[in-house]
Amino acid sequence: MWQHLSFHLRHPVYTKKNSIVMPNITYGMIPTFGDYAVTKCIPDVENNSVLQFCHSAPRGGHYGSTRTARKVLDCGLYWPTIFRDAYHFVSTCERCQKAGMAMNRRHEMPQQPILFCEVFDVWGIDFMGPFPVSNGYSYILLV
């Protein structure tokens, strides 16, 4: 398929930003397990429609941002900020917000239960603020 291209166009080191520009189509070369996969790069104006299809279409499933981005990659499409755009798209999906599915546990703050044995055996420390500056301080340390 790429035999007609010169070595400089096929090799990712010699291409501008790891992409090959052909008439009306841009093919990007992304590293995959020590090799390079050729994928179709789409213009920025199509990013939301592709994310909409992979996330909200009848077979989309309203999955999280990582799985939505992986579905786009599985379709053979690529753009440099695909994971960041998928995260933003999923976090603003109205249906996911109502169902509480937009964020997965990876994006939540880790919380572990505290086991109490005796009074003052376990201490909790937390910061609060910023508050209006008073005596040069704007945060409170709670112990």
PDB file of N, CA and C in Angstrom, residues 54-141:
ATOM      1  N   CYS A  54     -19.100   7.373  18.729  1.00  0.00           N
ATOM      2  CA  CYS A  54     -18.499   6.273  19.497  1.00  0.00           C
ATOM      3  C   CYS A  54     -18.994   6.219  20.940  1.00  0.00           C
ATOM      4  N   HIS A  55     -19.532   7.314  21.447  1.00  0.00           N
ATOM      5  CA  HIS A  55     -19.995   7.332  22.835  1.00  0.00           C
ATOM      6  C   HIS A  55     -21.511   7.193  22.943  1.00  0.00           C
ATOM      7  N   SER A  56     -22.255   7.886  22.081  1.00  0.00           N
ATOM      8  CA  SER A  56     -23.702   8.008  22.257  1.00  0.00           C
ATOM      9  C   SER A  56     -24.536   7.290  21.217  1.00  0.00           C
ATOM     10  N   ALA A  57     -23.925   6.717  20.197  1.00  0.00           N
ATOM     11  CA  ALA A  57     -24.699   6.018  19.176  1.00  0.00           C
ATOM     12  C   ALA A  57     -25.377   4.802  19.807  1.00  0.00           C
ATOM     13  N   PRO A  58     -26.374   4.211  19.127  1.00  0.00           N
ATOM     14  CA  PRO A  58     -27.061   3.054  19.712  1.00  0.00           C
ATOM     15  C   PRO A  58     -26.110   1.950  20.179  1.00  0.00           C
ATOM     16  N   ARG A  59     -24.987   1.769  19.504  1.00  0.00           N
ATOM     17  CA  ARG A  59     -24.014   0.766  19.946  1.00  0.00           C
ATOM     18  C   ARG A  59     -22.895   1.403  20.750  1.00  0.00           C
ATOM     19  N   GLY A  60     -23.012   2.702  21.049  1.00  0.00           N
ATOM     20  CA  GLY A  60     -21.966   3.403  21.797  1.00  0.00           C
ATOM     21  C   GLY A  60     -21.880   2.967  23.238  1.00  0.00           C
ATOM     22  N   GLY A  61     -23.011   2.878  23.912  1.00  0.00           N
ATOM     23  CA  GLY A  61     -23.051   2.360  25.261  1.00  0.00           C
ATOM     24  C   GLY A  61     -22.774   3.346  26.369  1.00  0.00           C
ATOM     25  N   HIS A  62     -22.444   4.590  26.055  1.00  0.00           N
ATOM     26  CA  HIS A  62     -22.139   5.603  27.076  1.00  0.00           C
ATOM     27  C   HIS A  62     -21.071   5.112  28.050  1.00  0.00           C
ATOM     28  N   TYR A  63     -19.985   4.595  27.497  1.00  0.00           N
ATOM     29  CA  TYR A  63     -18.872   4.151  28.326  1.00  0.00           C
ATOM     30  C   TYR A  63     -18.029   5.345  28.737  1.00  0.00           C
ATOM     31  N   GLY A  64     -17.015   5.109  29.537  1.00  0.00           N
ATOM     32  CA  GLY A  64     -16.141   6.168  30.029  1.00  0.00           C
ATOM     33  C   GLY A  64     -15.232   6.717  28.949  1.00  0.00           C
ATOM     34  N   SER A  65     -14.409   7.682  29.341  1.00  0.00           N
ATOM     35  CA  SER A  65     -13.576   8.389  28.378  1.00  0.00           C
ATOM     36  C   SER A  65     -12.516   7.494  27.750  1.00  0.00           C
ATOM     37  N   THR A  66     -11.890   6.637  28.533  1.00  0.00           N
ATOM     38  CA  THR A  66     -10.829   5.788  27.986  1.00  0.00           C
ATOM     39  C   THR A  66     -11.390   4.805  26.968  1.00  0.00           C
ATOM     40  N   ARG A  67     -12.520   4.202  27.287  1.00  0.00           N
ATOM     41  CA  ARG A  67     -13.111   3.238  26.353  1.00  0.00           C
ATOM     42  C   ARG A  67     -13.638   3.938  25.105  1.00  0.00           C
ATOM     43  N   THR A  68     -14.178   5.139  25.249  1.00  0.00           N
ATOM     44  CA  THR A  68     -14.635   5.890  24.082  1.00  0.00           C
ATOM     45  C   THR A  68     -13.465   6.211  23.168  1.00  0.00           C
ATOM     46  N   ALA A  69     -12.342   6.647  23.738  1.00  0.00           N
ATOM     47  CA  ALA A  69     -11.160   6.942  22.925  1.00  0.00           C
ATOM     48  C   ALA A  69     -10.636   5.680  22.250  1.00  0.00           C
ATOM     49  N   ARG A  70     -10.658   4.560  22.951  1.00  0.00           N
ATOM     50  CA  ARG A  70     -10.204   3.295  22.358  1.00  0.00           C
ATOM     51  C   ARG A  70     -11.109   2.878  21.195  1.00  0.00           C
ATOM     52  N   LYS A  71     -12.408   3.138  21.314  1.00  0.00           N
ATOM     53  CA  LYS A  71     -13.323   2.814  20.219  1.00  0.00           C
ATOM     54  C   LYS A  71     -13.018   3.652  18.983  1.00  0.00           C
ATOM     55  N   VAL A  72     -12.633   4.915  19.193  1.00  0.00           N
ATOM     56  CA  VAL A  72     -12.248   5.764  18.063  1.00  0.00           C
ATOM     57  C   VAL A  72     -10.993   5.200  17.408  1.00  0.00           C
ATOM     58  N   LEU A  73     -10.015   4.809  18.220  1.00  0.00           N
ATOM     59  CA  LEU A  73      -8.789   4.226  17.678  1.00  0.00           C
ATOM     60  C   LEU A  73      -9.071   2.914  16.955  1.00  0.00           C
ATOM     61  N   ASP A  74     -10.006   2.115  17.474  1.00  0.00           N
ATOM     62  CA  ASP A  74     -10.362   0.858  16.819  1.00  0.00           C
ATOM     63  C   ASP A  74     -11.005   1.091  15.458  1.00  0.00           C
ATOM     64  N   CYS A  75     -11.628   2.252  15.283  1.00  0.00           N
ATOM     65  CA  CYS A  75     -12.217   2.597  13.985  1.00  0.00           C
ATOM     66  C   CYS A  75     -11.158   3.038  12.981  1.00  0.00           C
ATOM     67  N   GLY A  76      -9.914   3.171  13.434  1.00  0.00           N
ATOM     68  CA  GLY A  76      -8.834   3.572  12.535  1.00  0.00           C
ATOM     69  C   GLY A  76      -8.664   5.066  12.427  1.00  0.00           C
ATOM     70  N   LEU A  77      -9.201   5.820  13.377  1.00  0.00           N
ATOM     71  CA  LEU A  77      -9.085   7.274  13.356  1.00  0.00           C
ATOM     72  C   LEU A  77      -8.147   7.729  14.459  1.00  0.00           C
ATOM     73  N   TYR A  78      -7.550   8.898  14.283  1.00  0.00           N
ATOM     74  CA  TYR A  78      -6.586   9.404  15.263  1.00  0.00           C
ATOM     75  C   TYR A  78      -6.493  10.916  15.167  1.00  0.00           C
ATOM     76  N   TRP A  79      -6.301  11.554  16.306  1.00  0.00           N
ATOM     77  CA  TRP A  79      -5.846  12.934  16.391  1.00  0.00           C
ATOM     78  C   TRP A  79      -5.054  13.053  17.687  1.00  0.00           C
ATOM     79  N   PRO A  80      -4.150  14.005  17.784  1.00  0.00           N
ATOM     80  CA  PRO A  80      -3.200  14.033  18.907  1.00  0.00           C
ATOM     81  C   PRO A  80      -3.828  14.148  20.290  1.00  0.00           C
ATOM     82  N   THR A  81      -4.957  14.806  20.429  1.00  0.00           N
ATOM     83  CA  THR A  81      -5.553  15.024  21.754  1.00  0.00           C
ATOM     84  C   THR A  81      -6.787  14.149  21.965  1.00  0.00           C
ATOM     85  N   ILE A  82      -6.778  12.949  21.433  1.00  0.00           N
ATOM     86  CA  ILE A  82      -7.969  12.104  21.443  1.00  0.00           C
ATOM     87  C   ILE A  82      -8.424  11.749  22.861  1.00  0.00           C
ATOM     88  N   PHE A  83      -7.494  11.413  23.758  1.00  0.00           N
ATOM     89  CA  PHE A  83      -7.892  11.014  25.111  1.00  0.00           C
ATOM     90  C   PHE A  83      -8.386  12.208  25.922  1.00  0.00           C
ATOM     91  N   ARG A  84      -7.761  13.365  25.755  1.00  0.00           N
ATOM     92  CA  ARG A  84      -8.214  14.564  26.462  1.00  0.00           C
ATOM     93  C   ARG A  84      -9.583  14.994  25.952  1.00  0.00           C
ATOM     94  N   ASP A  85      -9.796  14.939  24.632  1.00  0.00           N
ATOM     95  CA  ASP A  85     -11.092  15.304  24.066  1.00  0.00           C
ATOM     96  C   ASP A  85     -12.182  14.322  24.501  1.00  0.00           C
ATOM     97  N   ALA A  86     -11.853  13.037  24.561  1.00  0.00           N
ATOM     98  CA  ALA A  86     -12.835  12.040  25.004  1.00  0.00           C
ATOM     99  C   ALA A  86     -13.199  12.269  26.466  1.00  0.00           C
ATOM    100  N   TYR A  87     -12.220  12.591  27.296  1.00  0.00           N
ATOM    101  CA  TYR A  87     -12.495  12.870  28.711  1.00  0.00           C
ATOM    102  C   TYR A  87     -13.426  14.075  28.840  1.00  0.00           C
ATOM    103  N   HIS A  88     -13.153  15.144  28.084  1.00  0.00           N
ATOM    104  CA  HIS A  88     -14.006  16.337  28.142  1.00  0.00           C
ATOM    105  C   HIS A  88     -15.404  16.016  27.622  1.00  0.00           C
ATOM    106  N   PHE A  89     -15.492  15.258  26.528  1.00  0.00           N
ATOM    107  CA  PHE A  89     -16.788  14.930  25.949  1.00  0.00           C
ATOM    108  C   PHE A  89     -17.629  14.098  26.913  1.00  0.00           C
ATOM    109  N   VAL A  90     -17.033  13.069  27.508  1.00  0.00           N
ATOM    110  CA  VAL A  90     -17.776  12.190  28.414  1.00  0.00           C
ATOM    111  C   VAL A  90     -18.177  12.934  29.680  1.00  0.00           C
ATOM    112  N   SER A  91     -17.312  13.819  30.172  1.00  0.00           N
ATOM    113  CA  SER A  91     -17.646  14.547  31.404  1.00  0.00           C
ATOM    114  C   SER A  91     -18.726  15.597  31.176  1.00  0.00           C
ATOM    115  N   THR A  92     -19.032  15.931  29.921  1.00  0.00           N
ATOM    116  CA  THR A  92     -20.102  16.888  29.630  1.00  0.00           C
ATOM    117  C   THR A  92     -21.333  16.219  29.009  1.00  0.00           C
ATOM    118  N   CYS A  93     -21.345  14.891  28.929  1.00  0.00           N
ATOM    119  CA  CYS A  93     -22.495  14.177  28.379  1.00  0.00           C
ATOM    120  C   CYS A  93     -23.654  14.278  29.372  1.00  0.00           C
ATOM    121  N   GLU A  94     -24.775  14.823  28.923  1.00  0.00           N
ATOM    122  CA  GLU A  94     -25.911  15.068  29.816  1.00  0.00           C
ATOM    123  C   GLU A  94     -26.491  13.766  30.369  1.00  0.00           C
ATOM    124  N   ARG A  95     -26.618  12.763  29.513  1.00  0.00           N
ATOM    125  CA  ARG A  95     -27.186  11.484  29.965  1.00  0.00           C
ATOM    126  C   ARG A  95     -26.277  10.815  31.002  1.00  0.00           C
ATOM    127  N   CYS A  96     -24.973  10.891  30.786  1.00  0.00           N
ATOM    128  CA  CYS A  96     -24.039  10.301  31.757  1.00  0.00           C
ATOM    129  C   CYS A  96     -24.048  11.085  33.066  1.00  0.00           C
ATOM    130  N   GLN A  97     -24.212  12.398  32.984  1.00  0.00           N
ATOM    131  CA  GLN A  97     -24.267  13.210  34.199  1.00  0.00           C
ATOM    132  C   GLN A  97     -25.499  12.854  35.025  1.00  0.00           C
ATOM    133  N   LYS A  98     -26.638  12.662  34.357  1.00  0.00           N
ATOM    134  CA  LYS A  98     -27.869  12.326  35.078  1.00  0.00           C
ATOM    135  C   LYS A  98     -27.797  10.934  35.699  1.00  0.00           C
ATOM    136  N   ALA A  99     -27.140  10.012  34.997  1.00  0.00           N
ATOM    137  CA  ALA A  99     -27.039   8.650  35.513  1.00  0.00           C
ATOM    138  C   ALA A  99     -25.842   8.476  36.437  1.00  0.00           C
ATOM    139  N   GLY A 100     -24.977   9.476  36.490  1.00  0.00           N
ATOM    140  CA  GLY A 100     -23.800   9.396  37.348  1.00  0.00           C
ATOM    141  C   GLY A 100     -22.727   8.478  36.809  1.00  0.00           C
ATOM    142  N   MET A 101     -22.649   8.332  35.478  1.00  0.00           N
ATOM    143  CA  MET A 101     -21.683   7.419  34.883  1.00  0.00           C
ATOM    144  C   MET A 101     -20.500   8.129  34.243  1.00  0.00           C
ATOM    145  N   ALA A 102     -20.459   9.448  34.272  1.00  0.00           N
ATOM    146  CA  ALA A 102     -19.452  10.162  33.491  1.00  0.00           C
ATOM    147  C   ALA A 102     -18.039   9.966  34.010  1.00  0.00           C
ATOM    148  N   MET A 103     -17.888   9.770  35.290  1.00  0.00           N
ATOM    149  CA  MET A 103     -16.549   9.617  35.847  1.00  0.00           C
ATOM    150  C   MET A 103     -16.400   8.191  36.357  1.00  0.00           C
ATOM    151  N   ASN A 104     -15.239   7.615  36.125  1.00  0.00           N
ATOM    152  CA  ASN A 104     -15.004   6.293  36.690  1.00  0.00           C
ATOM    153  C   ASN A 104     -14.121   6.424  37.917  1.00  0.00           C
ATOM    154  N   ARG A 105     -13.849   5.326  38.570  1.00  0.00           N
ATOM    155  CA  ARG A 105     -13.113   5.365  39.834  1.00  0.00           C
ATOM    156  C   ARG A 105     -11.694   5.886  39.681  1.00  0.00           C
ATOM    157  N   ARG A 106     -11.127   5.794  38.499  1.00  0.00           N
ATOM    158  CA  ARG A 106      -9.770   6.282  38.298  1.00  0.00           C
ATOM    159  C   ARG A 106      -9.691   7.788  38.509  1.00  0.00           C
ATOM    160  N   HIS A 107     -10.774   8.500  38.218  1.00  0.00           N
ATOM    161  CA  HIS A 107     -10.780   9.954  38.326  1.00  0.00           C
ATOM    162  C   HIS A 107     -11.258  10.437  39.692  1.00  0.00           C
ATOM    163  N   GLU A 108     -11.717   9.539  40.540  1.00  0.00           N
ATOM    164  CA  GLU A 108     -12.180   9.940  41.862  1.00  0.00           C
ATOM    165  C   GLU A 108     -11.016  10.022  42.836  1.00  0.00           C
ATOM    166  N   MET A 109     -11.213  10.768  43.900  1.00  0.00           N
ATOM    167  CA  MET A 109     -10.198  10.837  44.943  1.00  0.00           C
ATOM    168  C   MET A 109     -10.226   9.530  45.735  1.00  0.00           C
ATOM    169  N   PRO A 110      -9.073   8.908  45.944  1.00  0.00           N
ATOM    170  CA  PRO A 110      -9.076   7.648  46.692  1.00  0.00           C
ATOM    171  C   PRO A 110      -9.498   7.857  48.136  1.00  0.00           C
ATOM    172  N   GLN A 111     -10.376   7.004  48.607  1.00  0.00           N
ATOM    173  CA  GLN A 111     -10.846   7.098  49.984  1.00  0.00           C
ATOM    174  C   GLN A 111     -10.773   5.720  50.611  1.00  0.00           C
ATOM    175  N   GLN A 112     -10.163   5.636  51.769  1.00  0.00           N
ATOM    176  CA  GLN A 112     -10.059   4.377  52.484  1.00  0.00           C
ATOM    177  C   GLN A 112     -10.717   4.551  53.848  1.00  0.00           C
ATOM    178  N   PRO A 113     -11.484   3.554  54.285  1.00  0.00           N
ATOM    179  CA  PRO A 113     -12.125   3.682  55.596  1.00  0.00           C
ATOM    180  C   PRO A 113     -11.078   3.677  56.713  1.00  0.00           C
ATOM    181  N   ILE A 114     -11.351   4.440  57.757  1.00  0.00           N
ATOM    182  CA  ILE A 114     -10.454   4.521  58.906  1.00  0.00           C
ATOM    183  C   ILE A 114     -11.004   3.607  59.995  1.00  0.00           C
ATOM    184  N   LEU A 115     -10.168   2.717  60.491  1.00  0.00           N
ATOM    185  CA  LEU A 115     -10.566   1.811  61.566  1.00  0.00           C
ATOM    186  C   LEU A 115     -10.141   2.418  62.897  1.00  0.00           C
ATOM    187  N   PHE A 116     -11.096   2.580  63.806  1.00  0.00           N
ATOM    188  CA  PHE A 116     -10.802   3.159  65.112  1.00  0.00           C
ATOM    189  C   PHE A 116     -10.608   2.045  66.134  1.00  0.00           C
ATOM    190  N   CYS A 117      -9.491   2.090  66.838  1.00  0.00           N
ATOM    191  CA  CYS A 117      -9.223   1.110  67.900  1.00  0.00           C
ATOM    192  C   CYS A 117      -9.494   1.741  69.258  1.00  0.00           C
ATOM    193  N   GLU A 118      -8.839   2.830  69.543  1.00  0.00           N
ATOM    194  CA  GLU A 118      -8.997   3.575  70.790  1.00  0.00           C
ATOM    195  C   GLU A 118      -9.066   5.058  70.433  1.00  0.00           C
ATOM    196  N   VAL A 119      -9.519   5.843  71.367  1.00  0.00           N
ATOM    197  CA  VAL A 119      -9.576   7.277  71.147  1.00  0.00           C
ATOM    198  C   VAL A 119      -8.154   7.797  70.955  1.00  0.00           C
ATOM    199  N   PHE A 120      -7.946   8.613  69.967  1.00  0.00           N
ATOM    200  CA  PHE A 120      -6.672   9.234  69.601  1.00  0.00           C
ATOM    201  C   PHE A 120      -5.633   8.240  69.074  1.00  0.00           C
ATOM    202  N   ASP A 121      -6.027   7.018  68.732  1.00  0.00           N
ATOM    203  CA  ASP A 121      -5.095   6.098  68.078  1.00  0.00           C
ATOM    204  C   ASP A 121      -4.877   6.499  66.621  1.00  0.00           C
ATOM    205  N   VAL A 122      -5.921   7.008  66.005  1.00  0.00           N
ATOM    206  CA  VAL A 122      -5.845   7.411  64.605  1.00  0.00           C
ATOM    207  C   VAL A 122      -6.185   8.884  64.511  1.00  0.00           C
ATOM    208  N   TRP A 123      -5.351   9.610  63.821  1.00  0.00           N
ATOM    209  CA  TRP A 123      -5.566  11.042  63.634  1.00  0.00           C
ATOM    210  C   TRP A 123      -5.891  11.301  62.176  1.00  0.00           C
ATOM    211  N   GLY A 124      -6.759  12.249  61.944  1.00  0.00           N
ATOM    212  CA  GLY A 124      -7.065  12.686  60.596  1.00  0.00           C
ATOM    213  C   GLY A 124      -6.592  14.109  60.394  1.00  0.00           C
ATOM    214  N   ILE A 125      -5.995  14.365  59.253  1.00  0.00           N
ATOM    215  CA  ILE A 125      -5.484  15.705  58.946  1.00  0.00           C
ATOM    216  C   ILE A 125      -6.072  16.128  57.608  1.00  0.00           C
ATOM    217  N   ASP A 126      -6.506  17.383  57.532  1.00  0.00           N
ATOM    218  CA  ASP A 126      -7.080  17.891  56.293  1.00  0.00           C
ATOM    219  C   ASP A 126      -6.767  19.369  56.175  1.00  0.00           C
ATOM    220  N   PHE A 127      -6.698  19.857  54.944  1.00  0.00           N
ATOM    221  CA  PHE A 127      -6.516  21.281  54.674  1.00  0.00           C
ATOM    222  C   PHE A 127      -7.835  21.856  54.203  1.00  0.00           C
ATOM    223  N   MET A 128      -8.130  23.092  54.600  1.00  0.00           N
ATOM    224  CA  MET A 128      -9.304  23.806  54.106  1.00  0.00           C
ATOM    225  C   MET A 128      -8.839  25.147  53.571  1.00  0.00           C
ATOM    226  N   GLY A 129      -9.481  25.601  52.531  1.00  0.00           N
ATOM    227  CA  GLY A 129      -9.144  26.906  51.996  1.00  0.00           C
ATOM    228  C   GLY A 129      -9.147  26.872  50.484  1.00  0.00           C
ATOM    229  N   PRO A 130      -8.784  27.909  49.851  1.00  0.00           N
ATOM    230  CA  PRO A 130      -8.303  29.181  50.407  1.00  0.00           C
ATOM    231  C   PRO A 130      -9.447  30.036  50.931  1.00  0.00           C
ATOM    232  N   PHE A 131      -9.165  30.725  51.995  1.00  0.00           N
ATOM    233  CA  PHE A 131     -10.076  31.672  52.607  1.00  0.00           C
ATOM    234  C   PHE A 131      -9.501  33.070  52.417  1.00  0.00           C
ATOM    235  N   PRO A 132     -10.287  34.118  52.732  1.00  0.00           N
ATOM    236  CA  PRO A 132      -9.721  35.469  52.687  1.00  0.00           C
ATOM    237  C   PRO A 132      -8.500  35.550  53.610  1.00  0.00           C
ATOM    238  N   VAL A 133      -7.470  36.215  53.161  1.00  0.00           N
ATOM    239  CA  VAL A 133      -6.199  36.277  53.889  1.00  0.00           C
ATOM    240  C   VAL A 133      -6.383  37.001  55.215  1.00  0.00           C
ATOM    241  N   SER A 134      -5.916  36.351  56.289  1.00  0.00           N
ATOM    242  CA  SER A 134      -5.964  36.924  57.623  1.00  0.00           C
ATOM    243  C   SER A 134      -4.616  36.663  58.275  1.00  0.00           C
ATOM    244  N   ASN A 135      -3.934  37.729  58.681  1.00  0.00           N
ATOM    245  CA  ASN A 135      -2.588  37.630  59.259  1.00  0.00           C
ATOM    246  C   ASN A 135      -1.619  36.916  58.315  1.00  0.00           C
ATOM    247  N   GLY A 136      -1.830  37.060  57.021  1.00  0.00           N
ATOM    248  CA  GLY A 136      -0.940  36.450  56.039  1.00  0.00           C
ATOM    249  C   GLY A 136      -1.246  34.998  55.716  1.00  0.00           C
ATOM    250  N   TYR A 137      -2.314  34.431  56.289  1.00  0.00           N
ATOM    251  CA  TYR A 137      -2.650  33.028  56.067  1.00  0.00           C
ATOM    252  C   TYR A 137      -3.970  32.927  55.312  1.00  0.00           C
ATOM    253  N   SER A 138      -4.076  31.909  54.440  1.00  0.00           N
ATOM    254  CA  SER A 138      -5.327  31.717  53.704  1.00  0.00           C
ATOM    255  C   SER A 138      -5.834  30.275  53.786  1.00  0.00           C
ATOM    256  N   TYR A 139      -5.114  29.384  54.462  1.00  0.00           N
ATOM    257  CA  TYR A 139      -5.525  27.991  54.612  1.00  0.00           C
ATOM    258  C   TYR A 139      -5.595  27.626  56.089  1.00  0.00           C
ATOM    259  N   ILE A 140      -6.399  26.590  56.393  1.00  0.00           N
ATOM    260  CA  ILE A 140      -6.535  26.087  57.757  1.00  0.00           C
ATOM    261  C   ILE A 140      -6.142  24.614  57.742  1.00  0.00           C
ATOM    262  N   LEU A 141      -5.351  24.195  58.717  1.00  0.00           N
ATOM    263  CA  LEU A 141      -4.992  22.796  58.890  1.00  0.00           C
ATOM    264  C   LEU A 141      -5.876  22.220  59.991  1.00  0.00           C
TER     265      LEU A 141
END
